[in-house]
Every structure is written in structure tokens, then in C-alpha cells.
Amino acid sequence: MLQINIASSIPLSDSQKKKLEASLQKKYQREELQFSYQIKEELIAGLSLSVGGKLYDASLRSRLNQLASKI
Amino acid sequence: MSKSDIFANLNSIKNQDLNVEKVSVGRVISYADGIVFTDELQDVQAGELVTFDGDVYGLALNLEKNRVGIIVLSGSAKIKTGDFVYRTGKILSINVSDEIVGRVINPLGQAEDGKSAIAVGKQMFLEKIAPGVIDREGVNQPLQTGIKAVDALIPIGRGQRELIIGDRNTGKSSIALASILNQKGQDVLCIYVAIGQKKSTLAQFVQTLEDKGAMSYTTVVSASASEPASLQFLAPYSGQAVAEYFLEQGKDVLIIFDDLSKHAQAYREISLLLKRPSGREAYPGDVFYLHSRLLERACKLNKENGGGSITALPIIETQANDVSAYIPTNVISITDGQIYLETDLFNSGMRPAINIGLSVSRVGSAAQLKAMKQVAGSLKLDLAQFRELAAFAQFSSDLDATTKKLLERGKRVSEILKQPWDLQMSVADQVLMIYAAVNGYLDEVEVTDLAEWEIDYLSFANSNNPKLVEYLLTGAKIEGDKEEALKKLIEDFKKAHPRFYKKEV
Amino acid sequence: MDIQLAQIIFQIINFGVVLAALTHFIYKPVLKLLNDRREKVTAAAEAAGEVMQEKEDLERVRENTLLKANQKAKKMEDEIKKEARSQAKLLLDQSKAELAAREAKFTAELAKMKKEELKRMEKEIKAAAISMAEKVLGESIDAKKHQKLIDQQINEIIESL
């Protein structure tokens, strides 16, 4: 059973959720997936997705952090 | 540096390519007693620094298939379940620079003495593999502790590990303190690692060092009793990392671990909380490796590698004089000898309370000055004979003349080995005193007058024949005219101070 | 004149005896006395001459010694003056060198402090810039743009999976 946590800055629409779930299902075909959605305002704008031991962060906040560490 | 150079970095923002950030992350499953268990944290290395949200750091120690055991190093109050744990990719290291001398730091390298932060220098790893056999050299230089009993009978060399072992309140820390104070002007840097001690004791210690001017060459690493067990566990390794910074510069360093018993207890606490299997006395199976990898890093390097040395004086506290307990036997087998302190000797007034019979230095006279070697040989013999006959001392009126003489000599020799902790004796003073004792010049002096005799004699020697004192300071062999001068000095003192020499009734 | 011959002979013998007696008892001792006195005087004169000579010799020696002592004293005085001057110069050089070393150390330390200060400023500027960006972004994104961003990011994530 794989736990997937999705955090976004504003609530996602159903179509968006479906799109994400479908692609994740495709990636982790063999496993049963459990999705949990959270609202996190500090992401400024965007969403982050954590599955297994990996975090995919596409939010503006993470981009700003990337900038801060790169310069 | 012109402004444009520094801020050129900032302007490179325009050229940055931002995309989805992919990092290894875990989530906190449980947090209790300073131990965090997270679910799978991919690619994390053993001993890697991990961070929870920026300024809270942890050390990943237990790597298992489905979870990672992390000990929290600082700022623990902010951790909640469900928090993310991020890898930093860095192995635990401490920032050391030349300005660290004279400071009090915690095991993470942060300043504890209220002064400014340590200047940025070199990052020294806490865990490091000890120098190999080829890089080392035999111990050949003495480390003077300023204590007669140690320098004469249990000599310590630069690069040696000498264990100070004894019950509580027998003067272990005092020997360590005396050794540090005596390194003034000897071109040796000192590091004092305080593990699990009361903050009040440590504050007093640091104050003493400052008053005697020893802080100008001493660094203190402190993980006191209220610090988490993780910091107490890391403290000796931090101290060792600082020592290695100076070792690489070719300097001589003296490091004191006070004490490793509490260190083993902190490690036991961490291991049990990490659910590692326990062994004898509930210590984990690798408690020997805990100390051996620490003490093996104390070494003497050969000329090609800088010629520096680290001398380690670990301290172990025994319970009820039991040196055959688990941790004491472990550390005794790792070190190059021990100084064994006994409560009985301490209570009977013999301070330092060193049991000469059970104490040994495996490096021995290879690291002793020639003059000291000369006089100390007879010293050991006198003491051994005295110990043998000590039981008969009560019957002193019924014994034959030879035995009585041996007893009297032994009493005086034992008496001159007593020394207050704040009196450091130079090599010259030590040789003068021991020479007088083993050659029978003290046999006419009352045992109770010996302390005064010592003070008067040493000031007499320094004022009457400073050339001889200078010669003795070099530690070269005493022979020929130097020996004549020494004998004459004692005779002159006898004439000048007749009050010490009792009249035969 | 027959008595006169006997009387003349008697007178001559008498005279002769008196002369002999005089010579023996008076003339010789007196001569001896005079000789002795002359000898004494001569001896005294000689002794006095010797003493004078000795005095002159001693005078000469005294003068010599005094001269030598004066010369020595002057030589020592010169030497001491020279030594003092060279010592003073040495001290001056030493203190000059010390001052130069201290100056160099200060300049080095100042340069280091300046560098550290600049680094610190850089960090602070970075942090300020980021927080400014955060604020601006947070305020300026309206709902539609927000949605569009999220759609965009979903695609990015799906790509990078």
C-alpha cells in the first residue's frame, strides 16, 4: 500500500485530481495507492507531491528556495 | 573585492533554470526521547546529517529497510509527526579554525562562552579513520605533567594514551587539570572534553584555567548533563576533530576525555532507544568500537606527515574500585597504560592517590628525560620495598636496623610524592627532590617537616646555583661535576637550615 | 857649656816623648774621630742621595700608572658609549619591526573582517530578495493565474515522475 500525499496552495479541481491520479497509477501499476490531499498556504502557489521516499515539489516556494541555494 | 564581483552571483538569477524539485524525503513516524523514526528516506548514508525544516538537525544512525532511526542534535522541540525530513548530503563535521583556542564550544562547534561565533576555518569530520601504521612514529618525547609521581614512575610521552581510572572523588580530574596547567610554555595545545558533567563543575574548571592563564592554549568542548544524549555521544569525537586540525599543522596536542564512563552511558541510552540489541550490562555490542576508534586517533606522526602528536588522557570512573567491570576493562586494553587512583590512599592523605603498584605506562622510559630516568630507578625500588614491609610498620620497635631503615626511607619517599593539585613542578625541581630522597639525604628529616623542607630547599637551590637548575631543566644525565655540585648543594642547605635536622638524643 | 848638651839631649828626648805621647793619645784619636765623622757624613750624604733617587723613581712610576689608568678609563668610556648607542639602535630597530608586524597584522585582519562583512551582507541581501519575491508573488497571483499555474505544474510533475 503506497501512501501519496499531495499538498497544494488552493484546493484542486476534480479534473486536476483525476489527471494526477491517473498518471501516478500508471507509474505504480503494481501497487495499491492511497491519496491524501492537503492545503498548504506556504507553498505560495503550486503543489508538491510526496510518494515513497521522494518529494516532487513544483511550487513557487521551492523554486525560490532553489534560487536562494544556487546563488 | 569590488561590489560587482560579490553580487555577480545575484545577477546570475536570470540564467537559472528552475524545474520541479526532486528530493529524497521522509516523514516523521514517531518522535520520543530524542529519537525520530521516519519512514523510508531514500539514499540516506549512515552518519549523514539530516534536517527537519532548516535549523533542526539530526544524525541518521539506524538504516533499515522501511525506516530510518535518527538522533536529534538540536532544536528538538519543533518536530511533529508528519513533518518532512530532508537529506543534507553531508557527513557530520565541525568547523575548526585557529581562533578556537581559548573558547568553550559544544559538540556541534557552536560557541558556549557567550563570545562571538567561531571564525570559518576548515570542516573536520567527526568520524575519521585513524592514521595508518606507516604514517606513525614511536613515542619519544616526554609530556611533562608536573606531578612528581607521574613523571618519575609512570612517564607519559607525546602521542601516548594513558588512562586515569579510579572511583569518584579520588582526584582524576585534578590530575587532568594539573597536566593542562603544566603545559604552559611547553608548546602543547590542550583540549578538555567534558561529557555529562555538571555545568557548575565545568564553570569552576574553566574559571581555574582562566585564572592560571591556561585558557590561552586550551579549548573546552562541553556536553553537560542537561544536553541530549546525542550531544554527549558526539562530544569526544568533536574534541578529537579539533585536535586533528592542529595535528595536521604539526603541533602537539593534549586531549582529555572527562569522562568516558558517561560517554558509554550516553551511547547505551541512544542504542537502546534505537532498539539495537543490548549485551553485557545493557551496553550495545559495539561499545568497544565506540572507544577504540576514538582512542586510536591519538597518535604520533612521523616527520613526513608533520611530526605532530595527540596525547589522550581518557578518564574512567569505576564503582567500588572494580577495574574488572565491562567498560574499564575495555578501555584498559585500548590504552597504553593506566594511572590507578584509590580511595583508601586519598583518604589517608596521599594525594595524588596513585597506586604505584597497579599503575603502569607501557611507553615508559623511552619517553623520559635521562636525568629523571637516573633518579627514578632507585625511587621505584625504594617504594616497592617499602610496600612489602608496610604491614610490619606497626611493629617498628621490634624490627632489626635494616628493616627500620628501609621503612624510614620508604616513608620519606612516599611523603615527597605527595603534591597539591595547584603546584606544578618543573623537571629540575622534581629531579632535585627525588635525588635528595633516594640518596638518603632526607633520612634525618622528620616526615612531617618534609613539605616545608621541600619548599625551602627548592628556593635555596634556585637562588644558590641557578646554573645547575638550568642544566637539570634540559634533562641531560647527571654525572661528574654536576653530581658533585648537587651533593654540595644539599650539604650547603643542611648547614644553612639546621632546624630540619633533628639532634640525636 | 857642658850642661847644655845634656840638657838639650834631655829636652830633645823629653820633647820626643811628649810628641809620642801626644801623637798616641791625642793626635791619632782626634784624627780617627775626624775621619769617622767624615765617613758618617759621607755615608749620610750617600743615603740621602739614594733616597732622592728612589723618590724620583717612585714619582715616575706614579705618573706612569696614573697615565695608564686615565687611558684605560677613557677607553672604557668610549666603549660604553658605543655599546649604548648600538643598543639604542637595536631597540629602535626592534620596535620598528614590531610596529611594522603589528600594522601588517591589523591590515590583514581588517581585510578579513571586510571580506566577512561583505559575505554577510550578501547573505542578507539574498534573504531579503527572496522574502520580497515571496510577498510579491503571494499578493499578485489572482485566482485564474493560480489555476493556470497549478495546471502547468501538474504537467511538469507528471513529466518528471
PDB file of C-alpha atoms in Angstrom, chain A residues 9-10 12 16 19-20 23-24 27 44-47 49 56 58-61 63-64 68 71, chain C residues 122 126 129-130 133-134 137-138 141 143 146-147 149-151 153-158 160-161:
ATOM      1  CA  SER A   9      -1.885  26.086  -2.139  1.00  0.00           C
ATOM      2  CA  ILE A  10      -5.538  26.119  -3.224  1.00  0.00           C
ATOM      3  CA  LEU A  12      -7.592  21.238  -6.660  1.00  0.00           C
ATOM      4  CA  GLN A  16      -6.884  18.076 -11.912  1.00  0.00           C
ATOM      5  CA  LYS A  19      -5.218  13.711 -14.066  1.00  0.00           C
ATOM      6  CA  LEU A  20      -2.684  13.301 -11.267  1.00  0.00           C
ATOM      7  CA  SER A  23      -0.528   9.247 -14.149  1.00  0.00           C
ATOM      8  CA  LEU A  24       0.514   8.031 -10.727  1.00  0.00           C
ATOM      9  CA  LYS A  27       3.674   4.696 -12.759  1.00  0.00           C
ATOM     10  CA  ILE A  44       2.671  30.377  -2.251  1.00  0.00           C
ATOM     11  CA  ALA A  45       1.408  28.919  -5.466  1.00  0.00           C
ATOM     12  CA  GLY A  46       1.621  25.407  -6.753  1.00  0.00           C
ATOM     13  CA  LEU A  47       1.743  21.939  -5.420  1.00  0.00           C
ATOM     14  CA  LEU A  49       3.709  15.605  -4.159  1.00  0.00           C
ATOM     15  CA  TYR A  56       8.315  16.305  -6.070  1.00  0.00           C
ATOM     16  CA  ALA A  58       6.849  22.231  -8.119  1.00  0.00           C
ATOM     17  CA  SER A  59       5.593  25.084  -6.005  1.00  0.00           C
ATOM     18  CA  LEU A  60       6.866  28.618  -6.207  1.00  0.00           C
ATOM     19  CA  ARG A  61       8.243  28.340  -2.749  1.00  0.00           C
ATOM     20  CA  ARG A  63      11.669  27.469  -6.747  1.00  0.00           C
ATOM     21  CA  LEU A  64      12.504  30.416  -4.582  1.00  0.00           C
ATOM     22  CA  ALA A  68      18.440  31.004  -2.788  1.00  0.00           C
ATOM     23  CA  ILE A  71      23.245  31.987  -5.952  1.00  0.00           C
TER      24      ILE A  71
ATOM     25  CA  GLU C 122      25.435  39.308   0.521  1.00  0.00           C
ATOM     26  CA  LYS C 126      19.746  37.314  -0.753  1.00  0.00           C
ATOM     27  CA  ALA C 129      15.294  39.402  -2.019  1.00  0.00           C
ATOM     28  CA  ILE C 130      13.687  36.006  -1.526  1.00  0.00           C
ATOM     29  CA  ALA C 133       9.742  37.849  -4.015  1.00  0.00           C
ATOM     30  CA  GLU C 134       7.575  35.684  -1.796  1.00  0.00           C
ATOM     31  CA  LEU C 137       4.132  36.644  -5.631  1.00  0.00           C
ATOM     32  CA  GLY C 138       1.776  35.892  -2.819  1.00  0.00           C
ATOM     33  CA  ILE C 141      -1.393  35.958  -8.126  1.00  0.00           C
ATOM     34  CA  ALA C 143      -7.334  33.026  -8.851  1.00  0.00           C
ATOM     35  CA  HIS C 146      -3.260  30.408  -9.808  1.00  0.00           C
ATOM     36  CA  GLN C 147      -5.268  27.732 -11.508  1.00  0.00           C
ATOM     37  CA  LEU C 149      -0.014  27.708 -12.627  1.00  0.00           C
ATOM     38  CA  ILE C 150      -1.288  24.601 -10.964  1.00  0.00           C
ATOM     39  CA  ASP C 151      -2.227  23.037 -14.248  1.00  0.00           C
ATOM     40  CA  GLN C 153       2.842  22.318 -12.522  1.00  0.00           C
ATOM     41  CA  ILE C 154       0.755  19.177 -12.703  1.00  0.00           C
ATOM     42  CA  ASN C 155       2.055  18.623 -16.186  1.00  0.00           C
ATOM     43  CA  GLU C 156       5.604  19.210 -15.046  1.00  0.00           C
ATOM     44  CA  ILE C 157       5.271  16.740 -12.220  1.00  0.00           C
ATOM     45  CA  ILE C 158       3.759  14.108 -14.430  1.00  0.00           C
ATOM     46  CA  SER C 160       9.279  14.186 -14.112  1.00  0.00           C
ATOM     47  CA  LEU C 161       7.732  11.141 -12.448  1.00  0.00           C
TER      48      LEU C 161
END
